[in-house]
PDB file of C-alpha atoms in Angstrom:
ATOM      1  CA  UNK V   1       3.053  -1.737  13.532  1.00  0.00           C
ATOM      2  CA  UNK V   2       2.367  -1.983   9.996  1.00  0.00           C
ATOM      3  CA  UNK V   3       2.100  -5.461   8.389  1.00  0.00           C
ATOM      4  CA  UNK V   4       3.815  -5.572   5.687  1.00  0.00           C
ATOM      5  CA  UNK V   5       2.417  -8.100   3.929  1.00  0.00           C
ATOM      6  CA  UNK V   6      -0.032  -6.905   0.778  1.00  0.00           C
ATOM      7  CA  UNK V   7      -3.494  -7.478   0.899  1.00  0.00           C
ATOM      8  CA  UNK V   8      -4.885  -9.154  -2.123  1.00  0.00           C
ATOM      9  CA  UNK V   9      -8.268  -8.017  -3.599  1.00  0.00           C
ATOM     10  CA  UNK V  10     -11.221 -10.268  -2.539  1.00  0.00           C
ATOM     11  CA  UNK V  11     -12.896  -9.374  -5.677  1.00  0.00           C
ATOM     12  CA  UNK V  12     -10.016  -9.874  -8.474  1.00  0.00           C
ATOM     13  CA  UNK V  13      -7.377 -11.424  -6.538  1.00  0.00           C
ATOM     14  CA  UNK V  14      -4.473  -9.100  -7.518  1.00  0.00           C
ATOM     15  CA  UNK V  15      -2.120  -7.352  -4.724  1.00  0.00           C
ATOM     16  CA  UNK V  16      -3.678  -4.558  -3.308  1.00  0.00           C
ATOM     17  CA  UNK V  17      -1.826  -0.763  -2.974  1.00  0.00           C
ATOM     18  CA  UNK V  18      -1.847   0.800   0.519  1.00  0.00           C
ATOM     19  CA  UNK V  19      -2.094   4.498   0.133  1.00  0.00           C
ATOM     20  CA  UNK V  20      -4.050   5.789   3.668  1.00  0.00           C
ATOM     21  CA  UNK V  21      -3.642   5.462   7.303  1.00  0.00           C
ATOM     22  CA  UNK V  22      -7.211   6.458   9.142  1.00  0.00           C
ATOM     23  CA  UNK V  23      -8.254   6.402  12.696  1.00  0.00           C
ATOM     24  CA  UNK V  24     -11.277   4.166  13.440  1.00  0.00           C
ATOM     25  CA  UNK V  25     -13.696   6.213  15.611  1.00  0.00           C
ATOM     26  CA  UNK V  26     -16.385   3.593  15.747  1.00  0.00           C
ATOM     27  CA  UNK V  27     -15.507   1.777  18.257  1.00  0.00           C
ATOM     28  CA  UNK V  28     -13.517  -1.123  17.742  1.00  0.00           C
ATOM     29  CA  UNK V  29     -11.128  -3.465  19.284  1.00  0.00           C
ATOM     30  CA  UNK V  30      -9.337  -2.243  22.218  1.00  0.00           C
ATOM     31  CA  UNK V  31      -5.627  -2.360  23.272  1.00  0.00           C
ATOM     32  CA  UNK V  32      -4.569   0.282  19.726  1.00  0.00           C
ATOM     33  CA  UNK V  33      -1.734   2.598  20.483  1.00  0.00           C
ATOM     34  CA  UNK V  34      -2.868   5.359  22.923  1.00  0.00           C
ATOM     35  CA  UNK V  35      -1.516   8.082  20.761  1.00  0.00           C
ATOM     36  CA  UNK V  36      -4.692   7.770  18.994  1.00  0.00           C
ATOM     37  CA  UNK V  37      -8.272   7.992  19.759  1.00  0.00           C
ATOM     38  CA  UNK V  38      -8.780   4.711  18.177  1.00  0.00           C
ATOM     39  CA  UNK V  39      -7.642   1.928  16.118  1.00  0.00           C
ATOM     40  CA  UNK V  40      -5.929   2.679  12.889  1.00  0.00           C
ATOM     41  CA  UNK V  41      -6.753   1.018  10.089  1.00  0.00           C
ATOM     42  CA  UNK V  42      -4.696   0.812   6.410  1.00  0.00           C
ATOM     43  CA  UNK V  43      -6.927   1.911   3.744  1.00  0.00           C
ATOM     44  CA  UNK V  44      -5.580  -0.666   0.627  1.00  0.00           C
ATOM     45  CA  UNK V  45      -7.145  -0.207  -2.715  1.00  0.00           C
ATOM     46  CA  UNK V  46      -6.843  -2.669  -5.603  1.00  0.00           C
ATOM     47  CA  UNK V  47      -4.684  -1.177  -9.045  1.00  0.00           C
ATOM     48  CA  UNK V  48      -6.870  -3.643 -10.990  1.00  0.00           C
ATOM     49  CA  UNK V  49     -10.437  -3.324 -10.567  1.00  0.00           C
ATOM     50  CA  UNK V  50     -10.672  -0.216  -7.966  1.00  0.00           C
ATOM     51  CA  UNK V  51     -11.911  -2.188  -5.050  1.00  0.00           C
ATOM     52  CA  UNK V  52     -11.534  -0.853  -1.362  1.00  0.00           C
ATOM     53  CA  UNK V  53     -10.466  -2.655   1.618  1.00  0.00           C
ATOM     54  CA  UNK V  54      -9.511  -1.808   5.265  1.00  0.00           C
ATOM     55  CA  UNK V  55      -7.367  -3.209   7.496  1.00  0.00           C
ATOM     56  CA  UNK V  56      -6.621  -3.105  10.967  1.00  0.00           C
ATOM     57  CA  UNK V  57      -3.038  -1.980  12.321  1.00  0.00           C
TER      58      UNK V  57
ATOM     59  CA  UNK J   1      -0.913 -15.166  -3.615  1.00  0.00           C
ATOM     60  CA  UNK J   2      -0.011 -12.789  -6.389  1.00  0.00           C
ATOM     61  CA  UNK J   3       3.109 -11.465  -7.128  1.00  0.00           C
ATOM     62  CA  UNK J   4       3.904  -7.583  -5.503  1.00  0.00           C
ATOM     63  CA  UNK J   5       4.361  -5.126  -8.257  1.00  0.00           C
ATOM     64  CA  UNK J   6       7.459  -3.318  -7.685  1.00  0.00           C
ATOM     65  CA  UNK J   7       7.282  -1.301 -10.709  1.00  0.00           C
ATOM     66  CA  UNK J   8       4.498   1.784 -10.649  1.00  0.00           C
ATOM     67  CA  UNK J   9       2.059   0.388 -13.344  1.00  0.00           C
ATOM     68  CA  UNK J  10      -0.059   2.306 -15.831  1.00  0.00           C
ATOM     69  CA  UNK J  11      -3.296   3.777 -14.290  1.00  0.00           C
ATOM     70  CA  UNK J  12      -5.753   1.152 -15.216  1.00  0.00           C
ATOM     71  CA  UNK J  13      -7.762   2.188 -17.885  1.00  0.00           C
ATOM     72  CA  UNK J  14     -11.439   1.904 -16.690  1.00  0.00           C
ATOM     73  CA  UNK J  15     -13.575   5.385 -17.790  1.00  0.00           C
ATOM     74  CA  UNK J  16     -13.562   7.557 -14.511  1.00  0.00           C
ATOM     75  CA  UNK J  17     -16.584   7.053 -12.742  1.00  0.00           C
ATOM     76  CA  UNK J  18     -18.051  10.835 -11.532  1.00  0.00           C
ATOM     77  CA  UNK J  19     -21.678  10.204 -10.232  1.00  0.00           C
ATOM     78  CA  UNK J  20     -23.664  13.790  -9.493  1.00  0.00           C
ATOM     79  CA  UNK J  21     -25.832  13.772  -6.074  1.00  0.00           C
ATOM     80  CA  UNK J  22     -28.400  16.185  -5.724  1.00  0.00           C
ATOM     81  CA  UNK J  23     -28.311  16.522  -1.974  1.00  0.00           C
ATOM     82  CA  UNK J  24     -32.105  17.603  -0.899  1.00  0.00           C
ATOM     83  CA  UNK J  25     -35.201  15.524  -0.076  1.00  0.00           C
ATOM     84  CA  UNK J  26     -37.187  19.431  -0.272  1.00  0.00           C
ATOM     85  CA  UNK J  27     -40.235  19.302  -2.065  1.00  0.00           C
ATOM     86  CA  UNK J  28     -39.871  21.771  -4.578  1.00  0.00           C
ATOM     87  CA  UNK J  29     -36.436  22.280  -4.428  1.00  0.00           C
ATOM     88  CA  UNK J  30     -34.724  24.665  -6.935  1.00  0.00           C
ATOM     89  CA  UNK J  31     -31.679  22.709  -6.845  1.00  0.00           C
ATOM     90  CA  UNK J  32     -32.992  19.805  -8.972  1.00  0.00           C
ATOM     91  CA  UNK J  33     -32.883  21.332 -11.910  1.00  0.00           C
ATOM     92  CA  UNK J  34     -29.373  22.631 -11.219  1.00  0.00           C
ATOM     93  CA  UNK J  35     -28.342  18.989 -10.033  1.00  0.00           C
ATOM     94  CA  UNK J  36     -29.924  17.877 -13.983  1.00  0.00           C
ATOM     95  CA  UNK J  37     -28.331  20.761 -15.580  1.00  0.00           C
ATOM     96  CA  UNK J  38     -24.610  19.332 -13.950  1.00  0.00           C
ATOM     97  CA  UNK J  39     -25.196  16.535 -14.903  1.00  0.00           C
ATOM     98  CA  UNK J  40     -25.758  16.718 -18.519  1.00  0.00           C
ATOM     99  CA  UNK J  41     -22.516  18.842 -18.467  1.00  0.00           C
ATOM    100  CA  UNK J  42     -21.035  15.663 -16.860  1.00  0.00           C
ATOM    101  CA  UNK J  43     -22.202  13.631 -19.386  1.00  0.00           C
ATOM    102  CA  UNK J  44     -20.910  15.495 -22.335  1.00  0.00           C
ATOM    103  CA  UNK J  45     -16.871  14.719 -20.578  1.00  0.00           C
ATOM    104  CA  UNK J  46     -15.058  12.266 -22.507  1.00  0.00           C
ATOM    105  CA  UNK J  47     -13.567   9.064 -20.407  1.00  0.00           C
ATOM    106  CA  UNK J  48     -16.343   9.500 -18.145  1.00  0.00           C
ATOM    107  CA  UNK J  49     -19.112   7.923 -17.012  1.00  0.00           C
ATOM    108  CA  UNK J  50     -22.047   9.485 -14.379  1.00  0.00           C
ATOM    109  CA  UNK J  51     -25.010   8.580 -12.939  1.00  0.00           C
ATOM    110  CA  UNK J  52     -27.716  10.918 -11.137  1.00  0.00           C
ATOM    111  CA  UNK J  53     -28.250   9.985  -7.575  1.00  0.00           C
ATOM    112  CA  UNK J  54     -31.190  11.781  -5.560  1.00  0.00           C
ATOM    113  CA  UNK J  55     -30.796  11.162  -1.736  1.00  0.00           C
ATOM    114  CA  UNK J  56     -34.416  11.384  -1.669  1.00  0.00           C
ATOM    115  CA  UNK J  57     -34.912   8.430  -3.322  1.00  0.00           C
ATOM    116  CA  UNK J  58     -32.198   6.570  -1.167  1.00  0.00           C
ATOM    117  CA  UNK J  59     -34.736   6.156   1.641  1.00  0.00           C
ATOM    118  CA  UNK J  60     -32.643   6.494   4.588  1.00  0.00           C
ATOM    119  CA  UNK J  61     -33.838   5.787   7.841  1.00  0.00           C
ATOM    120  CA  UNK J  62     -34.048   8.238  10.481  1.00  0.00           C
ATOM    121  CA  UNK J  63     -33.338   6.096  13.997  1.00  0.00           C
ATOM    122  CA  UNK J  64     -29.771   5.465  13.697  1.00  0.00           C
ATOM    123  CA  UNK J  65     -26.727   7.025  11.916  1.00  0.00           C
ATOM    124  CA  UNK J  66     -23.453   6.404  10.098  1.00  0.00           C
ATOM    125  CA  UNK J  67     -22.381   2.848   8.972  1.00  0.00           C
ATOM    126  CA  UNK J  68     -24.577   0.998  10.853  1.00  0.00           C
ATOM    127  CA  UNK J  69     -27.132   2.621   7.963  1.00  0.00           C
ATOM    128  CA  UNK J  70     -25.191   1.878   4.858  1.00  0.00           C
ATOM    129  CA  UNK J  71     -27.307   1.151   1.793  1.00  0.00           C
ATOM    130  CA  UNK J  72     -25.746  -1.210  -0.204  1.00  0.00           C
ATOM    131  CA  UNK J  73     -26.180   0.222  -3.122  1.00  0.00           C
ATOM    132  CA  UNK J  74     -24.785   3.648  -2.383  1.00  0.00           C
ATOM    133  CA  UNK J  75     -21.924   2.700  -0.916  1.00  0.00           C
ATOM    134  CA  UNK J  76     -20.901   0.613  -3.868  1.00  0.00           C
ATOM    135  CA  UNK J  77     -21.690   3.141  -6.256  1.00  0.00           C
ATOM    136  CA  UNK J  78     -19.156   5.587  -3.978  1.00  0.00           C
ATOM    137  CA  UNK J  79     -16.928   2.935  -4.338  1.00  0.00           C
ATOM    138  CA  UNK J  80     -17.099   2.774  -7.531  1.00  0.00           C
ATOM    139  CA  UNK J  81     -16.589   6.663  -8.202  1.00  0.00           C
ATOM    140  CA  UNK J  82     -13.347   8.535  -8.682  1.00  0.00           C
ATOM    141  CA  UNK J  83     -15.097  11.302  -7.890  1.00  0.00           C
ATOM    142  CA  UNK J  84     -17.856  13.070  -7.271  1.00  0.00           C
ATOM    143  CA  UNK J  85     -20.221  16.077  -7.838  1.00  0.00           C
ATOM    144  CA  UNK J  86     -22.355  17.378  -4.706  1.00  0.00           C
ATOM    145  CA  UNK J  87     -25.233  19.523  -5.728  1.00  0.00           C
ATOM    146  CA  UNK J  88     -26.344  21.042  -2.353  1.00  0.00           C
ATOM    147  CA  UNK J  89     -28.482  23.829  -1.574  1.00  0.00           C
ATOM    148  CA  UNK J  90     -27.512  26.665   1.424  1.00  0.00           C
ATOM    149  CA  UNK J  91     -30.448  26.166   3.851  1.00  0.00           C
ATOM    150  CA  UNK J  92     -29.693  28.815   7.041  1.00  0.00           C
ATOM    151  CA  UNK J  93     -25.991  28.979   5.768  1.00  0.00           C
ATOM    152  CA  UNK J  94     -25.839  25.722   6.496  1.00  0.00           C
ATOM    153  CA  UNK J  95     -26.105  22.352   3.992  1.00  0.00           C
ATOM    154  CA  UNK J  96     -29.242  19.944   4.689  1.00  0.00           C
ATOM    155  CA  UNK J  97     -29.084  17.841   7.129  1.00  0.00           C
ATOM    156  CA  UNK J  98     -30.346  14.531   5.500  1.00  0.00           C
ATOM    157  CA  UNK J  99     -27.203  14.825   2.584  1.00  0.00           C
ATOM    158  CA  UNK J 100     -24.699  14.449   6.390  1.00  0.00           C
ATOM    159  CA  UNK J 101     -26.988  11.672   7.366  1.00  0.00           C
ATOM    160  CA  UNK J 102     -26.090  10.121   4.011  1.00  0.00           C
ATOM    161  CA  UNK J 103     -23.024  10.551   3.517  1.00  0.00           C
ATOM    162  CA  UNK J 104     -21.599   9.812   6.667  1.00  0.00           C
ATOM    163  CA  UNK J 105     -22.946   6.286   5.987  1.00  0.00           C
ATOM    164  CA  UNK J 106     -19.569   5.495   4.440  1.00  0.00           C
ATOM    165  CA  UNK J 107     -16.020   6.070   5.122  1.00  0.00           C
ATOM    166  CA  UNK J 108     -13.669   4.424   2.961  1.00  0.00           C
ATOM    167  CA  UNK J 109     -15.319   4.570   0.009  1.00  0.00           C
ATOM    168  CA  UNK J 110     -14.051   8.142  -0.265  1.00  0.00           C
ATOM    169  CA  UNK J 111     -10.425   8.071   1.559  1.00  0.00           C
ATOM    170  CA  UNK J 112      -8.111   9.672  -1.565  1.00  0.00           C
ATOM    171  CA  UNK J 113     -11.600  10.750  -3.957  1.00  0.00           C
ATOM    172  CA  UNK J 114     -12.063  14.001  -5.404  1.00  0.00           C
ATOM    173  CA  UNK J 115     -15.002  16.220  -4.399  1.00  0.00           C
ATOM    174  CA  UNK J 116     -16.568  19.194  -6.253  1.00  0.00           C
ATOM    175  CA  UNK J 117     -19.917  21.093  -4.931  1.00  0.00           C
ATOM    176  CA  UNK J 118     -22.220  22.983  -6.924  1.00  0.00           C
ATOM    177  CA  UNK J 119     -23.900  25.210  -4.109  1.00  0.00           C
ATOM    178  CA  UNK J 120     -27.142  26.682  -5.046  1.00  0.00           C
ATOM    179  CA  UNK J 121     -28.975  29.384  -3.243  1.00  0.00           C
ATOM    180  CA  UNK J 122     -32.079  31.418  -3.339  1.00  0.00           C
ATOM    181  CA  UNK J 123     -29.697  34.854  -2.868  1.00  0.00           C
ATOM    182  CA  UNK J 124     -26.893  36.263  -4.562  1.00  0.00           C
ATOM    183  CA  UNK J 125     -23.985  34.236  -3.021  1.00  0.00           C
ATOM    184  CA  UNK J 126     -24.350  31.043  -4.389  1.00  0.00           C
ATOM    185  CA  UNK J 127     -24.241  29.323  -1.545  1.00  0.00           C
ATOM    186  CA  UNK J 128     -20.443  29.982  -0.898  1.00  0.00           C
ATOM    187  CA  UNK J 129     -21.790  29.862   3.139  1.00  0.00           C
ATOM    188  CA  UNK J 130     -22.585  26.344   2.659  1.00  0.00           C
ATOM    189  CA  UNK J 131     -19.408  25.649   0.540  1.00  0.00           C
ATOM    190  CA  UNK J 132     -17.417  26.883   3.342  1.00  0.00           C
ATOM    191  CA  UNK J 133     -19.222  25.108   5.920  1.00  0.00           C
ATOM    192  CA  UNK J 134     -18.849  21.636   4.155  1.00  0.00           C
ATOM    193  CA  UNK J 135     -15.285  21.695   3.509  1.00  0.00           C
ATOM    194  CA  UNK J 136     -14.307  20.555   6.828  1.00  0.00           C
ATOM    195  CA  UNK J 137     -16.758  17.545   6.192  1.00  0.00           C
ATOM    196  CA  UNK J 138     -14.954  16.703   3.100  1.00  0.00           C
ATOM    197  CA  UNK J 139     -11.784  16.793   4.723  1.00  0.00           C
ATOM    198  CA  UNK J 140     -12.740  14.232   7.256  1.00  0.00           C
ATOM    199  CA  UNK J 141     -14.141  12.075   5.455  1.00  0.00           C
ATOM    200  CA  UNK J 142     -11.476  11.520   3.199  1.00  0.00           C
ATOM    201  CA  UNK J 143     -12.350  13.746   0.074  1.00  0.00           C
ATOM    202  CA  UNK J 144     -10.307  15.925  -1.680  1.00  0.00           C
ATOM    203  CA  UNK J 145     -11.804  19.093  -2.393  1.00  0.00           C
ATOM    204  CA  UNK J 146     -10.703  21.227  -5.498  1.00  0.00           C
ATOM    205  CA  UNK J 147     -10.842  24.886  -5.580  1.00  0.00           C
ATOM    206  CA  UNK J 148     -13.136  25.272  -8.423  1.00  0.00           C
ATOM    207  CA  UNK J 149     -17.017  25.451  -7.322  1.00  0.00           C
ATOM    208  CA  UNK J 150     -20.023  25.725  -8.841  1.00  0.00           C
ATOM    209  CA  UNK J 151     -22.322  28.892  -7.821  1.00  0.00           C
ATOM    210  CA  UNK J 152     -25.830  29.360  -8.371  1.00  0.00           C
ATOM    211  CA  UNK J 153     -27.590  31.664  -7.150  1.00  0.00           C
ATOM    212  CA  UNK J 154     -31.212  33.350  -7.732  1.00  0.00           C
ATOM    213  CA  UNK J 155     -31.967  29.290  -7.751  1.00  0.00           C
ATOM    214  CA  UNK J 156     -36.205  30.617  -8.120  1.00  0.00           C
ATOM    215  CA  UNK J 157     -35.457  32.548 -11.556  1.00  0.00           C
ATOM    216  CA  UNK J 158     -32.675  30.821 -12.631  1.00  0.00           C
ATOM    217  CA  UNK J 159     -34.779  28.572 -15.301  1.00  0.00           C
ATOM    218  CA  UNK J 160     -37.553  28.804 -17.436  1.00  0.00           C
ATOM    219  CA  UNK J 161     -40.931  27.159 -17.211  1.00  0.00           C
ATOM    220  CA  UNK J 162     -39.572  23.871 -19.090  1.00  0.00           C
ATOM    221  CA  UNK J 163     -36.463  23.493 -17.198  1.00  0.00           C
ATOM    222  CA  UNK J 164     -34.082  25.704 -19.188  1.00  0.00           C
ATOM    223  CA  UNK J 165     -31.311  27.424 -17.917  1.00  0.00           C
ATOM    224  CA  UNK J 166     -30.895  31.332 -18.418  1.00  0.00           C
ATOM    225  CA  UNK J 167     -28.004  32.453 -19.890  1.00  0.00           C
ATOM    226  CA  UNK J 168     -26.828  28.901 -20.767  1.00  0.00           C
ATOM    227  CA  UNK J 169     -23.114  30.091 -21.656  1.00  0.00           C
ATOM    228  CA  UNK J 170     -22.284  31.871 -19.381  1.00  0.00           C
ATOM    229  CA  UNK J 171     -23.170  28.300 -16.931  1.00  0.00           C
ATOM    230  CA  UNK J 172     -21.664  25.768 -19.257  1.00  0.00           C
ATOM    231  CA  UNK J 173     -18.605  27.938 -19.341  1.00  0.00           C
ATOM    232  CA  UNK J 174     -18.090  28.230 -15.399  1.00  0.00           C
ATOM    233  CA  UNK J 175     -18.970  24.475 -15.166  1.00  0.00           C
ATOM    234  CA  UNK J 176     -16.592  23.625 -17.975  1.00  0.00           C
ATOM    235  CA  UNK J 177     -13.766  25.037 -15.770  1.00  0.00           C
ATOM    236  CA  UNK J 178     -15.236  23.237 -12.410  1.00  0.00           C
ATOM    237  CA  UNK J 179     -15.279  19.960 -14.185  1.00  0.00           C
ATOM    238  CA  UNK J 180     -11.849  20.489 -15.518  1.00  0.00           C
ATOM    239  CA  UNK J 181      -9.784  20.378 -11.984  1.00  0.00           C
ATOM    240  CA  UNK J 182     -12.920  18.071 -10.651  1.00  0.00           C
ATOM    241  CA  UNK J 183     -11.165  14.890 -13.765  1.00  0.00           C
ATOM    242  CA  UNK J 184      -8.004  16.486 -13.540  1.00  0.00           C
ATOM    243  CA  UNK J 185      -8.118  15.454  -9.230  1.00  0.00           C
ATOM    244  CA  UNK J 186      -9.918  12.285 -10.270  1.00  0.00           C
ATOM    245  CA  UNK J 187      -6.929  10.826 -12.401  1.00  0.00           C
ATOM    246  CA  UNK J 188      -4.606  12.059 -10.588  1.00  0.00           C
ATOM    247  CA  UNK J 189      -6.378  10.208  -7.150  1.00  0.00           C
ATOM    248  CA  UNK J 190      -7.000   7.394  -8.826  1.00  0.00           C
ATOM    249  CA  UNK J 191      -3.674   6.951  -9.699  1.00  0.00           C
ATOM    250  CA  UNK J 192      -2.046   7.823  -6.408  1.00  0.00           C
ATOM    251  CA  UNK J 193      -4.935   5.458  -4.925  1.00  0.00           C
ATOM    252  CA  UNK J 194      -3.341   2.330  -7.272  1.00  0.00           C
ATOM    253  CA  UNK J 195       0.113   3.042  -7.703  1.00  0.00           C
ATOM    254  CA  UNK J 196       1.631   5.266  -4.428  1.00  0.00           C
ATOM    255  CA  UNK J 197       2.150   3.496  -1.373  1.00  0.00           C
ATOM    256  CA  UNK J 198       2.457   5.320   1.852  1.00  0.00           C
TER     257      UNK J 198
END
């Protein structure tokens, strides 16, 4: 489900901290897990300069 | 790529960012000089930093909604923010319809941010109808709401001919306990945002 890989910070480069899980109600790729209405997507924000990034489960 | 911290690190040490958004394109609205009055109070918080952001002068257009919409700008500076102060008026028990259009312009530049609202109303219930009504809104989008507000009602008489408030005390003190849990929420946020994985 979850990769498990971090995500490092396009702006500063450091490793990025996954703290949120959200569902993706705009319409996105299909095939996501039908427990959901849409695709969830990790919410990963960066311990160095604050930056926000999303990515898809 | 960098190495994983496996230790919990120090919050980093960047001044919390709390902007103040007066949430009404009304001409004449009362609630501006409640939204200015905030925000000085804002201003005088040490280890933050503010800006004033009227969604009138955002310019949002009217033929589409959410993201598709996103100003630039906005979005970066509610990226930017730990957390933030919504002045919003009660308009039919309700909150105006423009501040939704603008705020549901972004998503996860809130997830895990800390919300306060300073409701402002022409009656005596300082627009704790709106409050109410907004919460859910919060949730959604991601913001944490503390249980502090800010109340003000009789929004018409409420200052004097030069912008004054009335009864300045008794304001700074209520605000002074609103901004409290409103940077208490922010650090703790930010640091939950940085340093706990889920």
């Amino acid at each position: 489900m979850s990769n498990n890989e971090p995500m490092i910070c396009s702006k500063c480069g450091a490793a990025m901290n996954h703290h949120a899980m959200k569902i993706d109600y705009s319409g996105g790729l299909p095939g996501h897990d039908p427990a959901f209405d849409g695709p969830l997507q990790e919410v990963h924000t960066c311990p160095n300069c604050g930056h926000t990034e999303l990515r898809e489960v | 790529m960098s190495e994983l911290a496996v230790e919990y690190s120090a919050m980093s040490n960047r001044p919390l960012f709390i902007p103040v958004i007066l949430g009404t394109v009304r001409q004449g609205r009362a609630s501006e000089n409640v939204a200015k009055f905030v925000f000085e109070q804002v201003k005088k918080r040490d280890g933050v930093e503010t800006e004033f952001v009227d969604v009138r002068e955002l310019n949002f257009p009217a033929t589409d909604a959410g993201e598709q919409i996103k100003d630039p700008k906005f979005s970066q500076l509610c990226e930017r923010a730990d957390g933030l102060v919504l002045v919003v008026p009660e308009y039919n028990h309700g909150y105006p319809g423009m501040l939704k259009h603008v705020l549901d312009s972004n998503l996860k530049e809130y997830i895990h941010k800390a919300v306060g609202i300073c409701g402002v109303s022409a009656g005596g219930f300082g627009a704790t109808r709106m409050i109410e009504n907004m919460l859910p809104v919060m949730r959604e989008l991601g913001l944490v709401t503390i249980f502090w507000d800010g109340n003000f009602s009789g929004a018409q008489k409420l200052f004097d001919e030069n912008g004054a408030i009335h009864d300045e005390a008794t304001h700074v003190t209520r605000i002074d306990k609103f901004l409290g849990e409103l940077v208490w929420m922010s650090k703790v946020l930010r640091y939950g945002r940085e340093n706990i994985s889920l």
